[in-house]
Coordinates of C-alpha atoms in Angstrom, one line a residue:
Chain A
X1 CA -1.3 -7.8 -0.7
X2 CA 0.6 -10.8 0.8
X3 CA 2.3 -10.4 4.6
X4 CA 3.9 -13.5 4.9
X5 CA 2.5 -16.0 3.1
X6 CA -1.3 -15.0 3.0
X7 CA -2.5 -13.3 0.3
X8 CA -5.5 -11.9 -1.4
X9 CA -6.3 -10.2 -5.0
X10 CA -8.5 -7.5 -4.5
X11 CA -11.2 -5.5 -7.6
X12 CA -13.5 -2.7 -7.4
X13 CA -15.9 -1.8 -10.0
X14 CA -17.8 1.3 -9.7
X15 CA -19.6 3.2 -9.5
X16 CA -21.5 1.3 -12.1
X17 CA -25.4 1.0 -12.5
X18 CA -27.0 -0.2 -9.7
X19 CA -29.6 -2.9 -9.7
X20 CA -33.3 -0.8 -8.8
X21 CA -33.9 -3.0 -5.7
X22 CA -30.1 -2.1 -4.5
X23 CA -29.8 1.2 -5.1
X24 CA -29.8 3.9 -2.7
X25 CA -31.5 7.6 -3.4
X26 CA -28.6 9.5 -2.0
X27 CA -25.2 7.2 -2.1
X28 CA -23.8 4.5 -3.2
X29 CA -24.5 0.9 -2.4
X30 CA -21.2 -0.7 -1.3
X31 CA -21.3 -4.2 -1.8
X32 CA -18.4 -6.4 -0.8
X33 CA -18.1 -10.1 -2.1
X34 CA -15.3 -12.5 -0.7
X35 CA -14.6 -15.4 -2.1
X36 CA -12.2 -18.4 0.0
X37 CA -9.5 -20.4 -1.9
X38 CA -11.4 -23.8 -2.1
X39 CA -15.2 -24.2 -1.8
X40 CA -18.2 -22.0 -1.8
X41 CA -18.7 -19.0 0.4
X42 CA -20.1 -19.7 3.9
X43 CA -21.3 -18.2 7.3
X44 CA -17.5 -17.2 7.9
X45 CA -17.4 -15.4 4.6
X46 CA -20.5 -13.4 4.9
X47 CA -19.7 -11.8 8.2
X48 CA -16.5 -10.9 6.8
X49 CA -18.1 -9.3 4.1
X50 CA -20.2 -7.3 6.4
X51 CA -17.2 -5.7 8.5
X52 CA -15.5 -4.7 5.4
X53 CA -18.5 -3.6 3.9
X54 CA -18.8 -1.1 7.1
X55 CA -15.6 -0.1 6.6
X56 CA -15.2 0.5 3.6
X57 CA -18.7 2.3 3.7
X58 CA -17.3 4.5 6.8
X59 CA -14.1 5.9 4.4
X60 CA -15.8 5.8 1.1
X61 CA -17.9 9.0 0.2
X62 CA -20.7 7.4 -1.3
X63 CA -23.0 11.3 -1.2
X64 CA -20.9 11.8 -4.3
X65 CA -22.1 9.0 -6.5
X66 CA -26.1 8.6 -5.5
X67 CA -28.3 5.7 -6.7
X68 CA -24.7 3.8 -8.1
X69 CA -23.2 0.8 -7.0
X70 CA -19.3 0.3 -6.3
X71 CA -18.7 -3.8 -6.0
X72 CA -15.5 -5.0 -4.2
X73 CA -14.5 -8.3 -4.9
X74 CA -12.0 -10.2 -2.9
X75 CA -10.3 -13.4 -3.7
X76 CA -8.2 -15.3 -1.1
X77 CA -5.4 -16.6 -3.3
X78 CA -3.3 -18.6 0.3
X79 CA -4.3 -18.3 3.7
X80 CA -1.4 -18.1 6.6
X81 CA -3.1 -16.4 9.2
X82 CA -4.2 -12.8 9.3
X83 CA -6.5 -13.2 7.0
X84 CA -8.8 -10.2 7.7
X85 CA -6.4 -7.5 8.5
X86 CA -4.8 -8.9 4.5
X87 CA -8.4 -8.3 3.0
X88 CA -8.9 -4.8 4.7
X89 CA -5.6 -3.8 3.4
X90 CA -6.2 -5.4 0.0
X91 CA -9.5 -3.2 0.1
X92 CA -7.6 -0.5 0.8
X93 CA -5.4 -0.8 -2.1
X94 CA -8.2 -1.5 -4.6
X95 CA -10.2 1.4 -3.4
X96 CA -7.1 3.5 -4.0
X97 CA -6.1 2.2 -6.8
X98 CA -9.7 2.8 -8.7
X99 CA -10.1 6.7 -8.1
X100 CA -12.6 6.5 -5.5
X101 CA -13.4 9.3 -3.4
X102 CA -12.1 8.8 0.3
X103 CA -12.3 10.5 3.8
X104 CA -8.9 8.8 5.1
X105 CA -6.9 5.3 4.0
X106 CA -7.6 2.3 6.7
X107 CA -5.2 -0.4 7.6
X108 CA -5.9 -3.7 8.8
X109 CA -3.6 -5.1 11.7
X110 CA -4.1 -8.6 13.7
X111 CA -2.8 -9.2 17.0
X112 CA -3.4 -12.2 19.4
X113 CA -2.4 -12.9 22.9
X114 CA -0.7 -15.6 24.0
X115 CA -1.4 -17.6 27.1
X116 CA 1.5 -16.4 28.5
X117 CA 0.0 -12.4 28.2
X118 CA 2.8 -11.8 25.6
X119 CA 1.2 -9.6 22.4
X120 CA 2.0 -11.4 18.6
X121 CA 1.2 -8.6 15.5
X122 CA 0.7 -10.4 12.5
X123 CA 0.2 -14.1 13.3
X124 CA 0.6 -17.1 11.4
X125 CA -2.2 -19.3 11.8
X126 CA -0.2 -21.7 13.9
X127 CA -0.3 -18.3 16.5
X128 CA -3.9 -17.5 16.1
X129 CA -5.1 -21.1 17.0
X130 CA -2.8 -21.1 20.3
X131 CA -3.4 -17.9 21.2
X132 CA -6.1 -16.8 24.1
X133 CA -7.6 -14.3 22.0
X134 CA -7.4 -12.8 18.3
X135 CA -8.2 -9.3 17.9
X136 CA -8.2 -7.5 14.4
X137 CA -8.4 -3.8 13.9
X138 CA -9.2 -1.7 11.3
X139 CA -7.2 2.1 11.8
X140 CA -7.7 4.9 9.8
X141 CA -4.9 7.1 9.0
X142 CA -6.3 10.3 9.6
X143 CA -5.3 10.8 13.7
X144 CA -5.0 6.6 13.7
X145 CA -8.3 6.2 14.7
X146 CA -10.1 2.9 15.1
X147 CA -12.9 2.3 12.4
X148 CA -13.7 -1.5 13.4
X149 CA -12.7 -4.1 16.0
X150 CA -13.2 -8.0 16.1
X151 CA -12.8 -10.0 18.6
X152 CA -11.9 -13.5 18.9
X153 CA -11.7 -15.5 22.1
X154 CA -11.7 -13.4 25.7
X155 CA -9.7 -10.4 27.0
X156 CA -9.7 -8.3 29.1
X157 CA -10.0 -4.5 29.0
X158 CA -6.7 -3.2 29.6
X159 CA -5.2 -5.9 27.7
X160 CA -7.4 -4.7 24.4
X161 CA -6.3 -1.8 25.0
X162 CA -2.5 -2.5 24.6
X163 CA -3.2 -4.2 21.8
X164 CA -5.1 -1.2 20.0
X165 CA -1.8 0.9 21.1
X166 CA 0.5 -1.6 19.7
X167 CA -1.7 -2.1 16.4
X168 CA -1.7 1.7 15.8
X169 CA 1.8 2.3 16.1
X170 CA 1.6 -1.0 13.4
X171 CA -0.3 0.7 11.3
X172 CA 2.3 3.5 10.5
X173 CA 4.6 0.8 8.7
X174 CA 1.9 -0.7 6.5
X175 CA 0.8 2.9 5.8
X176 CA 4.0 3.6 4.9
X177 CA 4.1 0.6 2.3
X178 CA 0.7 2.1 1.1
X179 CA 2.9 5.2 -0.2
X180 CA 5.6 3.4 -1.5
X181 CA 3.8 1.3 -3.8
X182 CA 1.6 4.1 -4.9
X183 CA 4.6 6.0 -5.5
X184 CA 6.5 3.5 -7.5
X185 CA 3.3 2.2 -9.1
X186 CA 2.8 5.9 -10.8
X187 CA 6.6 6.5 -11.3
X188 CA 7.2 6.1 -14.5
Chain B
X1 CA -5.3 31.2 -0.4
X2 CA -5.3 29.3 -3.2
X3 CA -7.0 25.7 -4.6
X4 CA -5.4 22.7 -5.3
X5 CA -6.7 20.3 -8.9
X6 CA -5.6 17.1 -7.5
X7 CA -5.4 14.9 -10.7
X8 CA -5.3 11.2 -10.0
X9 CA -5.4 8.5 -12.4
X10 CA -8.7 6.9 -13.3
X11 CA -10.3 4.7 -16.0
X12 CA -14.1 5.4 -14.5
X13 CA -15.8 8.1 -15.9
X14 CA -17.9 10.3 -14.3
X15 CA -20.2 12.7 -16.1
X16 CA -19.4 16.4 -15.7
X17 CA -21.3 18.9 -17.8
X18 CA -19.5 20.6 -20.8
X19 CA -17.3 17.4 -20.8
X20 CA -16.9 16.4 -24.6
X21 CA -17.7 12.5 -24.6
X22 CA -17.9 10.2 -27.5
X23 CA -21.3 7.8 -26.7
X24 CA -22.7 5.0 -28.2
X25 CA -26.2 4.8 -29.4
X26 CA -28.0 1.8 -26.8
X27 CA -31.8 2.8 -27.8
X28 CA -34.4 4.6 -28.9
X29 CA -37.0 5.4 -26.7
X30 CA -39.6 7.9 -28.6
X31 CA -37.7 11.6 -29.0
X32 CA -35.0 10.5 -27.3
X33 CA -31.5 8.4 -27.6
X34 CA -30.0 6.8 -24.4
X35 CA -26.0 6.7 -24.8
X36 CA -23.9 4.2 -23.1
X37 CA -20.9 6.9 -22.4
X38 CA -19.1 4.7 -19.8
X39 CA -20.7 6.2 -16.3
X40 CA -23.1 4.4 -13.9
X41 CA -26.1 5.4 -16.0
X42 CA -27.0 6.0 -19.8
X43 CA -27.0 9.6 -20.8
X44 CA -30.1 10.9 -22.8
X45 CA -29.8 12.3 -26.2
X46 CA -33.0 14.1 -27.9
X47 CA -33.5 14.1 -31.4
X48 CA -33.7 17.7 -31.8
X49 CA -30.3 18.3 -30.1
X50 CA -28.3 17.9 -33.7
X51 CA -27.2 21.1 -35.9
X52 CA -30.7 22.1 -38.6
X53 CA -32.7 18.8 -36.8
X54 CA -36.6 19.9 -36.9
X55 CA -39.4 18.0 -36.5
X56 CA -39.6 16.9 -39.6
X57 CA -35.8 16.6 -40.2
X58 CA -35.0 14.3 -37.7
X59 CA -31.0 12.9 -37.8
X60 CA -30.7 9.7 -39.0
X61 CA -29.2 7.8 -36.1
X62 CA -29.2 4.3 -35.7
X63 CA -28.5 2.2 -32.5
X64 CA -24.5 1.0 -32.3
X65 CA -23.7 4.6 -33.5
X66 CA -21.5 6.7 -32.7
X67 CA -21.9 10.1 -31.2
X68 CA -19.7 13.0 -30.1
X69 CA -21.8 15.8 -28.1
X70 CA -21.1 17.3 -25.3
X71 CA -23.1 17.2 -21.7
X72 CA -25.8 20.2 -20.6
X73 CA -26.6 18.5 -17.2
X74 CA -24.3 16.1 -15.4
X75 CA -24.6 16.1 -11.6
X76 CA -24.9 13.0 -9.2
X77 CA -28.7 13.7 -8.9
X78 CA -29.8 13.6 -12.3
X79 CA -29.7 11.0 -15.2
X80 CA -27.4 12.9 -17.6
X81 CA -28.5 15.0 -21.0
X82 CA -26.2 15.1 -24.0
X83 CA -26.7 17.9 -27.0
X84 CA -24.7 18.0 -30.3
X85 CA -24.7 21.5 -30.7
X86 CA -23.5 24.3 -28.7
X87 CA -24.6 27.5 -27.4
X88 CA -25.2 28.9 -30.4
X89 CA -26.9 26.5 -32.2
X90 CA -23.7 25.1 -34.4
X91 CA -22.6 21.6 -34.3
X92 CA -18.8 22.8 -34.1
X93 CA -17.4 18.8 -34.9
X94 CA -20.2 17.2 -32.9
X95 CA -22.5 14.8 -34.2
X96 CA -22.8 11.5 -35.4
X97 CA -19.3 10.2 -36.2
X98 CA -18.7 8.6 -39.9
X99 CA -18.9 4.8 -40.6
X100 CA -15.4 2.8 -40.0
X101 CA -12.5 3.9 -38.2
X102 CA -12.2 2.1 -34.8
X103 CA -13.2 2.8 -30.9
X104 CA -10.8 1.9 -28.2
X105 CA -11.0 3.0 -24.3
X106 CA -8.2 4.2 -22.4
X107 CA -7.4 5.8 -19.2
X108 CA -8.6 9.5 -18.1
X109 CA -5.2 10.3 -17.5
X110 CA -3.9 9.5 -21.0
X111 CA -6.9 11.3 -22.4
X112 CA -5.8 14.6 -20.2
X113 CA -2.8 14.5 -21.8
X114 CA -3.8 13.8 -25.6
X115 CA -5.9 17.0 -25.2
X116 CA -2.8 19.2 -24.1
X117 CA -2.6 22.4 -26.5
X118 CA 0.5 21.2 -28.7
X119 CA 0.7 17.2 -27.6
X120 CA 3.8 15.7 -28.6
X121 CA 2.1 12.0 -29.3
X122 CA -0.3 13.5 -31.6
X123 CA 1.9 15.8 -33.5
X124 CA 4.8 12.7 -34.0
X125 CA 1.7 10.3 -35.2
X126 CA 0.6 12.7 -37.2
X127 CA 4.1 13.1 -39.4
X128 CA 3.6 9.3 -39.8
X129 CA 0.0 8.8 -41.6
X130 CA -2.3 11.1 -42.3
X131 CA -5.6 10.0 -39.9
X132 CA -8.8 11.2 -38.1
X133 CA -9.1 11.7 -34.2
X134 CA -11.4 11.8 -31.8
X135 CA -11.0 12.1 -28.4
X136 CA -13.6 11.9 -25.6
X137 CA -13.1 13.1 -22.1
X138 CA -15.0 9.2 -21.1
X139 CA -11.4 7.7 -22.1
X140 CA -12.7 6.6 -25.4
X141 CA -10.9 7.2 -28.9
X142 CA -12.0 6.8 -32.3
X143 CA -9.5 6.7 -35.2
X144 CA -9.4 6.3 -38.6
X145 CA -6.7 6.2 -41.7
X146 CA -6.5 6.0 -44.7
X147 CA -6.2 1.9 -45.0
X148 CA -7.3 -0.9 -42.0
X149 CA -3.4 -1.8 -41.1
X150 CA -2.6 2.3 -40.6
X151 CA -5.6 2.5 -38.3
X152 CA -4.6 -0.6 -36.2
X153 CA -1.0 0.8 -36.2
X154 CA -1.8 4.1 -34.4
X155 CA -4.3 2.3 -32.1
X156 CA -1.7 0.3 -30.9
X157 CA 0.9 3.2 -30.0
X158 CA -1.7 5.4 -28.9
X159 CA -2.9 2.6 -26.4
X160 CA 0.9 1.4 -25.4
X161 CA 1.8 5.6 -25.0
X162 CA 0.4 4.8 -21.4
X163 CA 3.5 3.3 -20.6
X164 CA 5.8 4.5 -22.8
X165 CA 8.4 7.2 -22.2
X166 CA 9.1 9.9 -24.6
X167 CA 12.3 8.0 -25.5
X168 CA 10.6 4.1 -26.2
X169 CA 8.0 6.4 -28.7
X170 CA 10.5 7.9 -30.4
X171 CA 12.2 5.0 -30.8
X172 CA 8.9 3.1 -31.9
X173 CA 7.8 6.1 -34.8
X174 CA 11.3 6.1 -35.6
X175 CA 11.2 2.1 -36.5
X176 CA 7.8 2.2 -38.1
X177 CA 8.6 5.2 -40.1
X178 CA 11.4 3.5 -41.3
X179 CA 9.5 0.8 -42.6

């Protein structure tokens, strides 16, 4: 999945054995691994991991496959900015794409406010490192509801607000892409 | 009212009991067999699950062979149990498959359609060589003809009839028939 120039390959496997000391007696243990394009994972990686993990966790029915394991692996391939809304879509698209039971689809959108209050979707890391604050949400396309939010920098509440308006209605055009490529992907 | 089968493409099995699964032989533990049949865990196989197996007739089965049963108990809770015979007692095509031939996987979705009553694919290949099938519901498929090169031929289309259109195969048959 590559908006602009950032891009990430995405795999699941699962649900697969699970390791005794991993599993779970009634679902399955999600387990997210991101890998960055040069050097080893680090602090920035791991809590990544963890807000896709919940995620992913939140939209995945995991009661249906008890005591298995389901391993998403994410590789950054370039990174432009936006970087976490790409891997939650990429998630998305892998979790599709494997035949794994799900409550609703989620997106992944980025916006950042500028100093001068004006509200950026999608920005390239040039953007983000001006900008007061970056905020990334993860929405789920049953009603557009929010599943996760991260902050980065200050805000305040009304402002947050318009952005999680102006990420939602977002959402409906990378939802939209979601179909398309599922619908050509199985076309022929 | 009504209800919906929503089909969707997969290459994951998941045990569901009275599946048909072709599984290959991990271990022996005791009385029993543990099959790798492509799910999250190995499914269990006794020994006195074959067609006339008593105790003192036991089924010479070896690890790295090939089964085809079918399951008995395949839910999320429980490690799943294989058999090789059905209700009433006769083996009906199951059991341990011959030596040679060749095992491939594919998708669930081409498997789905191989098993259609009157399948196109299979009927076409079959006017080409004369060959052994079978086809389990795990995505794996065992074939074997009459010489190595046939066997590897039919793999091949089977595997590529993912993709293909109806055209592209006829078009493929027609050349290798021709040959």
């Amino acid at each position: 999945v590559c908006p602009g120039d950032t891009s990430v390959l995405a795999g699941v496997y699962g649900p697969a054995e699970a390791k005794i000391s991993k599993e779970l007696p009634d679902r399955a243990a999600l387990e997210v691994l991101l890998r960055p394009k040069v050097g080893l994972p680090g602090v920035l990686e791991r809590s990544r991991e963890q807000l896709l993990r919940q995620t992913c966790e939140a939209v995945v029915l995991g009661v249906l496959h008890p005591r298995t394991a389901v391993s998403l692996v994410l590789q950054v391939l370039s990174d432009a900015g936006s970087l976490l809304s790409c891997c939650l879509n990429a998630a998305c698209m892998a979790l599709l794409d494997a035949g794994l039971p799900l409550t609703a689809l989620f997106c992944g959108v980025t916006c950042t406010l500028q100093p001068d209050g004006a509200i950026l979707l999608d920005p390239t890391a040039r953007q983000e490192q001006e900008a007061r604050a970056t905020l990334t949400f993860a929405i789920a396309s049953t009603g557009r509801k929010v599943l996760m939010s991260t902050t980065k920098g200050s805000c305040s509440v009304e402002e947050m607000q318009h952005c999680l308006a102006t990420a939602q209605r977002a959402a409906d055009t990378i939802f939209q892409f979601y179909r398309d490529s599922v619908s050509r992907r199985y076309s022929k | 009212g009504g209800a919906y089968w929503v089909d969707s493409q997969q290459k994951r099995y998941v045990p569901v009991k009275g599946d048909h699964v072709i599984g290959i032989v991990t271990a022996k533990a005791g009385d029993v067999f543990r099959l790798d049949v492509g799910g999250s865990e190995p499914a269990s196989l006794s020994y006195l699950a074959f067609e006339g197996a008593t105790k003192r007739n036991r089924p010479n089965v070896q690890v790295g062979d090939l089964i085809y049963g079918q399951f008995v108990v395949a839910n999320k809770d429980m490690e799943p149990e294989m058999v090789c015979i059905d209700s009433s007692g006769k083996s009906s095509g199951m059991g341990i498959i011959g030596q040679d031939g060749f095992l491939f996987k594919v998708s669930l979705g081409l498997i789905r359609k191989l098993l259609a009553p009157k399948c196109e694919i299979i009927q076409e290949l079959s006017q080409l060589y004369p060959f052994e099938l079978v086809l389990g519901m795990n995505g794996r498929i065992w074939v074997k003809a009459k010489t190595v090169q046939q066997t590897l031929i039919i793999v091949n289309i089977l595997e590529a009839c993912e993709y293909m259109t109806a055209e592209q195969r006829k078009q493929a048959l027609a050349k290798l028939s021709g040959n």
